Short mmCIF file of C-alpha atoms in Angstrom, two decimals:
data_model
loop_
_atom_site.label_atom_id
_atom_site.label_comp_id
_atom_site.label_asym_id
_atom_site.label_seq_id
_atom_site.Cartn_x
_atom_site.Cartn_y
_atom_site.Cartn_z
CA MET A 1 80.18 8.13 -14.03
CA SER A 2 77.42 5.54 -13.82
CA PHE A 3 76.04 3.62 -10.90
CA GLY A 4 74.59 0.15 -10.85
CA GLU A 5 70.84 0.01 -11.03
CA PRO A 6 68.96 -1.01 -7.91
CA GLU A 7 67.82 -4.60 -7.95
CA GLY A 8 64.11 -4.79 -8.95
CA TYR A 9 64.22 -2.24 -11.83
CA ASP A 10 64.68 -2.73 -15.56
CA GLY A 11 66.94 -0.84 -17.99
CA SER A 12 64.45 2.09 -18.20
CA ALA A 13 64.29 2.33 -14.44
CA ARG A 14 60.77 0.88 -14.46
CA PRO A 15 59.78 -1.35 -11.54
CA ARG A 16 60.35 -5.04 -12.17
CA PRO A 17 58.94 -7.90 -10.09
CA LEU A 18 61.65 -9.21 -7.79
CA GLY A 19 60.61 -12.76 -8.56
CA GLY A 20 61.25 -12.29 -12.27
CA ARG A 21 63.71 -14.20 -14.38
CA PRO A 22 67.23 -13.83 -13.08
CA ARG A 23 70.06 -12.53 -15.19
CA PRO A 24 72.26 -15.05 -17.04
CA GLN A 25 75.28 -13.97 -14.98
CA VAL A 26 73.43 -14.77 -11.77
CA VAL A 27 72.42 -18.18 -13.09
CA ALA A 28 76.01 -18.97 -14.06
CA ALA A 29 77.31 -17.92 -10.67
CA ALA A 30 74.75 -20.06 -8.90
CA VAL A 31 75.64 -23.07 -11.03
CA CYS A 32 79.36 -22.62 -10.28
CA LEU A 33 78.62 -22.33 -6.58
CA VAL A 34 76.61 -25.56 -6.58
CA LEU A 35 79.22 -27.43 -8.61
CA GLY A 36 82.03 -26.16 -6.41
CA ALA A 37 80.23 -27.23 -3.26
CA GLY A 38 79.60 -30.64 -4.80
CA LEU A 39 83.24 -31.12 -5.74
CA LEU A 40 84.40 -30.06 -2.28
CA THR A 41 81.94 -32.38 -0.57
CA GLY A 42 82.99 -35.23 -2.83
CA ALA A 43 86.66 -34.65 -2.08
CA VAL A 44 86.08 -34.61 1.66
CA THR A 45 83.91 -37.70 1.52
CA GLY A 46 86.50 -39.46 -0.61
CA SER A 47 89.26 -38.67 1.86
CA TRP A 48 87.20 -40.05 4.72
CA LEU A 49 86.48 -43.25 2.81
CA ALA A 50 89.91 -43.83 1.30
CA GLY A 51 92.12 -42.25 3.95
CA ASP A 52 95.50 -40.59 3.38
CA PRO A 53 97.97 -43.21 2.08
CA GLY A 54 100.88 -41.45 3.78
CA ASP A 55 99.13 -41.39 7.14
CA GLU A 56 98.13 -45.02 6.77
CA GLY A 57 101.73 -46.01 6.05
CA ALA A 58 102.97 -44.14 9.12
CA ARG A 59 100.33 -45.80 11.32
CA SER A 60 101.26 -49.20 9.93
CA ALA A 61 104.98 -48.68 10.64
CA PHE A 62 104.21 -47.40 14.13
CA THR A 63 102.09 -50.48 14.86
CA GLU A 64 104.69 -52.79 13.36
CA ALA A 65 107.43 -51.35 15.57
CA ARG A 66 105.37 -52.08 18.69
CA ASP A 67 105.72 -55.84 18.12
CA LEU A 68 109.42 -56.00 17.27
CA TRP A 69 110.47 -57.08 20.75
CA HIS A 70 109.02 -60.56 20.22
CA SER A 71 109.08 -60.85 16.41
CA VAL A 72 112.74 -60.00 15.72
CA PRO A 73 115.71 -62.14 16.90
CA VAL A 74 117.76 -60.53 19.64
CA ASP A 75 120.89 -60.67 17.48
CA GLN A 76 119.23 -58.25 15.06
CA LEU A 77 118.26 -55.76 17.74
CA PHE A 78 121.46 -56.19 19.78
CA PRO A 79 124.11 -57.60 17.42
CA PRO A 80 126.94 -59.61 19.07
CA THR A 81 129.39 -57.14 17.55
CA VAL A 82 128.63 -53.54 16.64
CA GLN A 83 130.87 -51.54 14.34
CA GLY A 84 131.01 -47.81 14.97
CA ARG A 85 132.81 -46.14 12.10
CA GLY A 86 133.73 -42.63 13.15
CA ALA A 87 131.86 -43.03 16.43
CA GLY A 88 134.80 -42.28 18.71
CA PRO A 89 136.46 -39.01 19.69
CA GLY A 90 137.93 -37.23 16.70
CA GLY A 91 136.05 -39.52 14.33
CA ALA A 92 137.92 -42.64 15.44
CA ASP A 93 136.35 -46.01 14.74
CA ARG A 94 134.84 -48.08 17.51
CA THR A 95 133.98 -51.77 17.93
CA TRP A 96 131.70 -52.98 20.70
CA THR A 97 131.25 -56.58 21.79
CA ARG A 98 128.13 -57.72 23.54
CA VAL A 99 128.74 -58.99 27.07
CA ALA A 100 125.22 -60.15 27.91
CA VAL A 101 121.54 -59.66 27.15
CA ALA A 102 119.05 -59.19 29.96
CA PRO A 103 115.91 -61.35 29.93
CA ASP A 104 113.08 -59.31 28.43
CA GLY A 105 110.57 -58.17 30.98
CA ASP A 106 108.62 -55.27 32.38
CA CYS A 107 110.18 -52.10 33.76
CA ALA A 108 109.92 -52.95 37.45
CA GLY A 109 113.17 -51.91 39.10
CA ALA A 110 114.80 -51.09 35.78
CA PHE A 111 114.86 -47.31 36.30
CA ASP A 112 115.46 -44.95 39.17
CA ARG A 113 112.21 -43.76 40.72
CA LEU A 114 112.21 -40.29 39.17
CA LEU A 115 112.95 -41.48 35.63
CA ALA A 116 110.29 -44.17 36.00
CA LYS A 117 107.81 -41.42 36.92
CA VAL A 118 108.73 -39.37 33.85
CA LEU A 119 108.30 -42.38 31.56
CA ASP A 120 105.08 -43.53 33.20
CA PRO A 121 102.70 -41.62 30.83
CA VAL A 122 103.76 -43.81 27.87
CA GLY A 123 103.63 -47.07 29.82
CA CYS A 124 105.92 -50.08 29.59
CA ALA A 125 104.98 -52.96 27.31
CA ARG A 126 108.44 -54.58 27.32
CA LEU A 127 112.03 -53.68 28.13
CA LEU A 128 115.04 -55.11 26.31
CA ARG A 129 118.61 -54.44 27.48
CA ALA A 130 122.12 -55.50 26.57
CA THR A 131 125.56 -54.57 27.88
CA TYR A 132 128.61 -54.09 25.66
CA THR A 133 132.31 -53.47 26.15
CA ASP A 134 134.77 -51.70 23.86
CA ALA A 135 137.70 -53.38 22.10
CA THR A 136 140.07 -52.64 25.00
CA GLN A 137 137.53 -53.76 27.62
CA SER A 138 138.11 -50.46 29.40
CA HIS A 139 134.53 -49.25 29.09
CA VAL A 140 131.11 -50.83 29.51
CA THR A 141 127.81 -49.57 28.12
CA THR A 142 124.25 -50.70 28.65
CA VAL A 143 121.82 -49.94 25.84
CA GLY A 144 118.07 -50.35 26.22
CA LEU A 145 114.90 -50.42 24.14
CA LEU A 146 111.77 -49.55 26.08
CA PHE A 147 108.71 -50.58 24.06
CA THR A 148 105.85 -48.44 25.30
CA LYS A 149 102.05 -48.79 25.27
CA ALA A 150 101.60 -45.26 23.90
CA ASP A 151 100.20 -43.96 20.64
CA ALA A 152 101.99 -41.48 18.40
CA ALA A 153 100.46 -38.45 20.14
CA ALA A 154 101.69 -39.58 23.57
CA MET A 155 105.19 -40.29 22.24
CA THR A 156 105.31 -36.87 20.60
CA SER A 157 104.19 -35.26 23.84
CA LEU A 158 106.90 -37.01 25.86
CA ALA A 159 109.57 -36.17 23.27
CA GLY A 160 108.49 -32.53 23.42
CA ARG A 161 108.76 -32.54 27.19
CA PHE A 162 112.28 -33.98 27.08
CA ASP A 163 113.26 -31.28 24.60
CA LYS A 164 111.60 -28.30 26.28
CA GLU A 165 112.51 -29.21 29.86
CA GLY A 166 115.97 -30.56 29.11
CA LEU A 167 115.17 -33.85 30.82
CA GLY A 168 117.85 -35.69 28.87
CA ARG A 169 120.53 -33.57 30.56
CA ARG A 170 119.49 -34.13 34.17
CA ASP A 171 121.73 -36.51 36.08
CA ASP A 172 118.83 -37.49 38.32
CA LEU A 173 117.17 -38.98 35.25
CA MET A 174 119.99 -41.30 34.17
CA PRO A 175 119.05 -44.85 33.14
CA LEU A 176 120.37 -47.70 35.24
CA PRO A 177 123.05 -50.05 33.86
CA TYR A 178 122.69 -53.79 33.50
CA ALA A 179 125.54 -55.45 35.42
CA VAL A 180 126.46 -59.06 34.72
CA LYS A 181 128.38 -61.31 37.11
CA ASP A 182 131.60 -62.93 35.94
CA THR A 183 131.97 -60.46 33.09
CA VAL A 184 133.82 -57.21 32.52
CA ALA A 185 130.57 -55.47 33.50
CA ALA A 186 130.30 -57.17 36.91
CA ASP A 187 130.88 -53.91 38.81
CA PHE A 188 128.81 -51.66 36.55
CA GLY A 189 126.35 -50.20 39.05
CA ALA A 190 124.47 -46.96 39.63
CA ARG A 191 127.50 -45.15 41.07
CA GLN A 192 129.59 -46.12 38.05
CA ARG A 193 127.42 -44.25 35.55
CA ALA A 194 129.50 -41.68 33.68
CA ALA A 195 127.63 -40.66 30.51
CA TRP A 196 124.16 -41.34 29.15
CA THR A 197 121.62 -40.53 26.48
CA VAL A 198 117.84 -40.97 26.23
CA SER A 199 115.98 -40.68 22.92
CA VAL A 200 112.17 -40.70 22.75
CA LEU A 201 111.12 -41.75 19.25
CA THR A 202 108.01 -40.18 17.73
CA ASP A 203 107.59 -42.53 14.74
CA ALA A 204 107.75 -45.68 16.85
CA PRO A 205 106.55 -46.51 20.39
CA VAL A 206 110.12 -46.90 21.65
CA VAL A 207 112.49 -45.09 23.99
CA VAL A 208 116.15 -45.78 23.18
CA TYR A 209 118.76 -45.17 25.86
CA ALA A 210 122.35 -45.94 26.75
CA VAL A 211 124.57 -45.41 29.79
CA SER A 212 128.33 -45.93 29.97
CA GLY A 213 131.07 -46.18 32.58
CA TRP A 214 134.53 -47.57 33.29
CA ALA A 215 134.95 -51.33 33.43
CA ASP A 216 137.16 -51.20 36.54
CA GLY A 217 134.22 -50.21 38.74
CA ARG A 218 135.41 -46.70 39.61
CA THR A 219 132.72 -44.35 40.88
CA VAL A 220 131.84 -41.15 39.08
CA ASP A 221 131.07 -37.99 41.04
CA GLU A 222 130.08 -35.84 38.06
CA PRO A 223 128.45 -37.79 35.24
CA GLN A 224 127.76 -35.90 32.04
CA PRO A 225 125.09 -36.32 29.36
CA ALA A 226 126.53 -37.72 26.15
CA GLU A 227 125.35 -34.69 24.22
CA GLU A 228 127.70 -32.50 26.28
CA ALA A 229 130.49 -35.06 26.67
CA THR A 230 130.83 -35.36 22.88
CA GLU A 231 131.15 -31.64 22.28
CA SER A 232 134.47 -30.34 21.00
CA GLY A 233 136.57 -29.02 23.87
CA ALA A 234 134.69 -30.87 26.62
CA THR A 235 137.10 -31.43 29.52
CA SER A 236 135.18 -33.58 32.00
CA ALA A 237 136.54 -37.01 32.90
CA PRO A 238 133.78 -38.84 30.99
CA ALA A 239 134.40 -36.63 27.95
CA GLN A 240 138.16 -37.10 28.04
CA ALA A 241 137.73 -40.86 28.30
CA GLY A 242 135.32 -40.92 25.35
CA LEU A 243 132.46 -42.29 27.42
CA GLY A 244 130.01 -39.86 25.88
CA HIS A 245 130.90 -41.29 22.48
CA GLU A 246 130.44 -44.81 23.83
CA ALA A 247 126.89 -44.11 24.98
CA GLN A 248 125.85 -42.03 21.99
CA GLY A 249 127.52 -44.28 19.42
CA LEU A 250 125.90 -47.47 20.67
CA ALA A 251 122.48 -45.88 21.13
CA ASP A 252 122.57 -44.51 17.57
CA ARG A 253 123.46 -47.87 16.05
CA VAL A 254 120.92 -49.84 18.03
CA GLU A 255 118.28 -47.32 16.95
CA ARG A 256 119.33 -47.82 13.32
CA ALA A 257 119.03 -51.58 13.71
CA LEU A 258 115.55 -51.10 15.13
CA ARG A 259 114.49 -48.95 12.19
CA LYS A 260 115.84 -51.42 9.63
CA ASN A 261 113.60 -54.08 11.12
CA VAL A 262 110.55 -51.84 10.82
CA GLY A 263 111.14 -50.99 7.17
CA PRO A 264 111.46 -47.94 4.91
CA ALA A 265 108.59 -46.08 6.57
CA THR A 266 110.66 -45.31 9.67
CA GLU A 267 114.20 -45.36 8.35
CA HIS A 268 116.09 -42.11 8.71
CA PRO A 269 119.33 -41.32 6.89
CA SER A 270 122.35 -41.86 9.11
#
């Protein structure tokens, strides 16, 4: 068994000045260390200067989506007719016809007080709403696009809160409908809300929501979130009437239309 010689001695164990010529192995190691540090520094500097192309594309799409409310025709965001293949109970097809479009504006009076408070951290840049009816004119559904003032981090934070705290299932956080005189949705008020859904996007500064009810103006004592009303075996009145499918189906398709107008960077497979 042999042991390594103490640094500062030669092969015959004679003292050697510590400042003497270093071994070739030491020199090679030092060179590698310097080169490695240089390559690492260059890579970091390059990333700062050039940026990550993927991140840049995501930021660009996020920024582009913020301006859609005034750069895209309303018929592209809220088509006059929306086809919902397989969107109904049991995979039945649905067709929705637009009743009216609300004038774009801020969010003043557009939400119940508590929901407005929950949405307040992301701000309100513009709110777009439209109300639809089904082919039989038995149901009415308001779908909305809330364009926020938030950045991606704030949208992700709000989406996380909705998920963790189950805010999308609370009936005291339902969106308000948009009623229109002299239409099938004339009596679609707060007490007529039957099913709803709220989706906080994280790749665009937008909150997508929808709320549905009966067109005859009947009041609803126990509204149900669309997520529950569309479950197999759900027996509530909104579920049996397919109102959960109305809200969820329209919200999904309006969200898809929104993404198509942003471009490939935010499109998700349907």
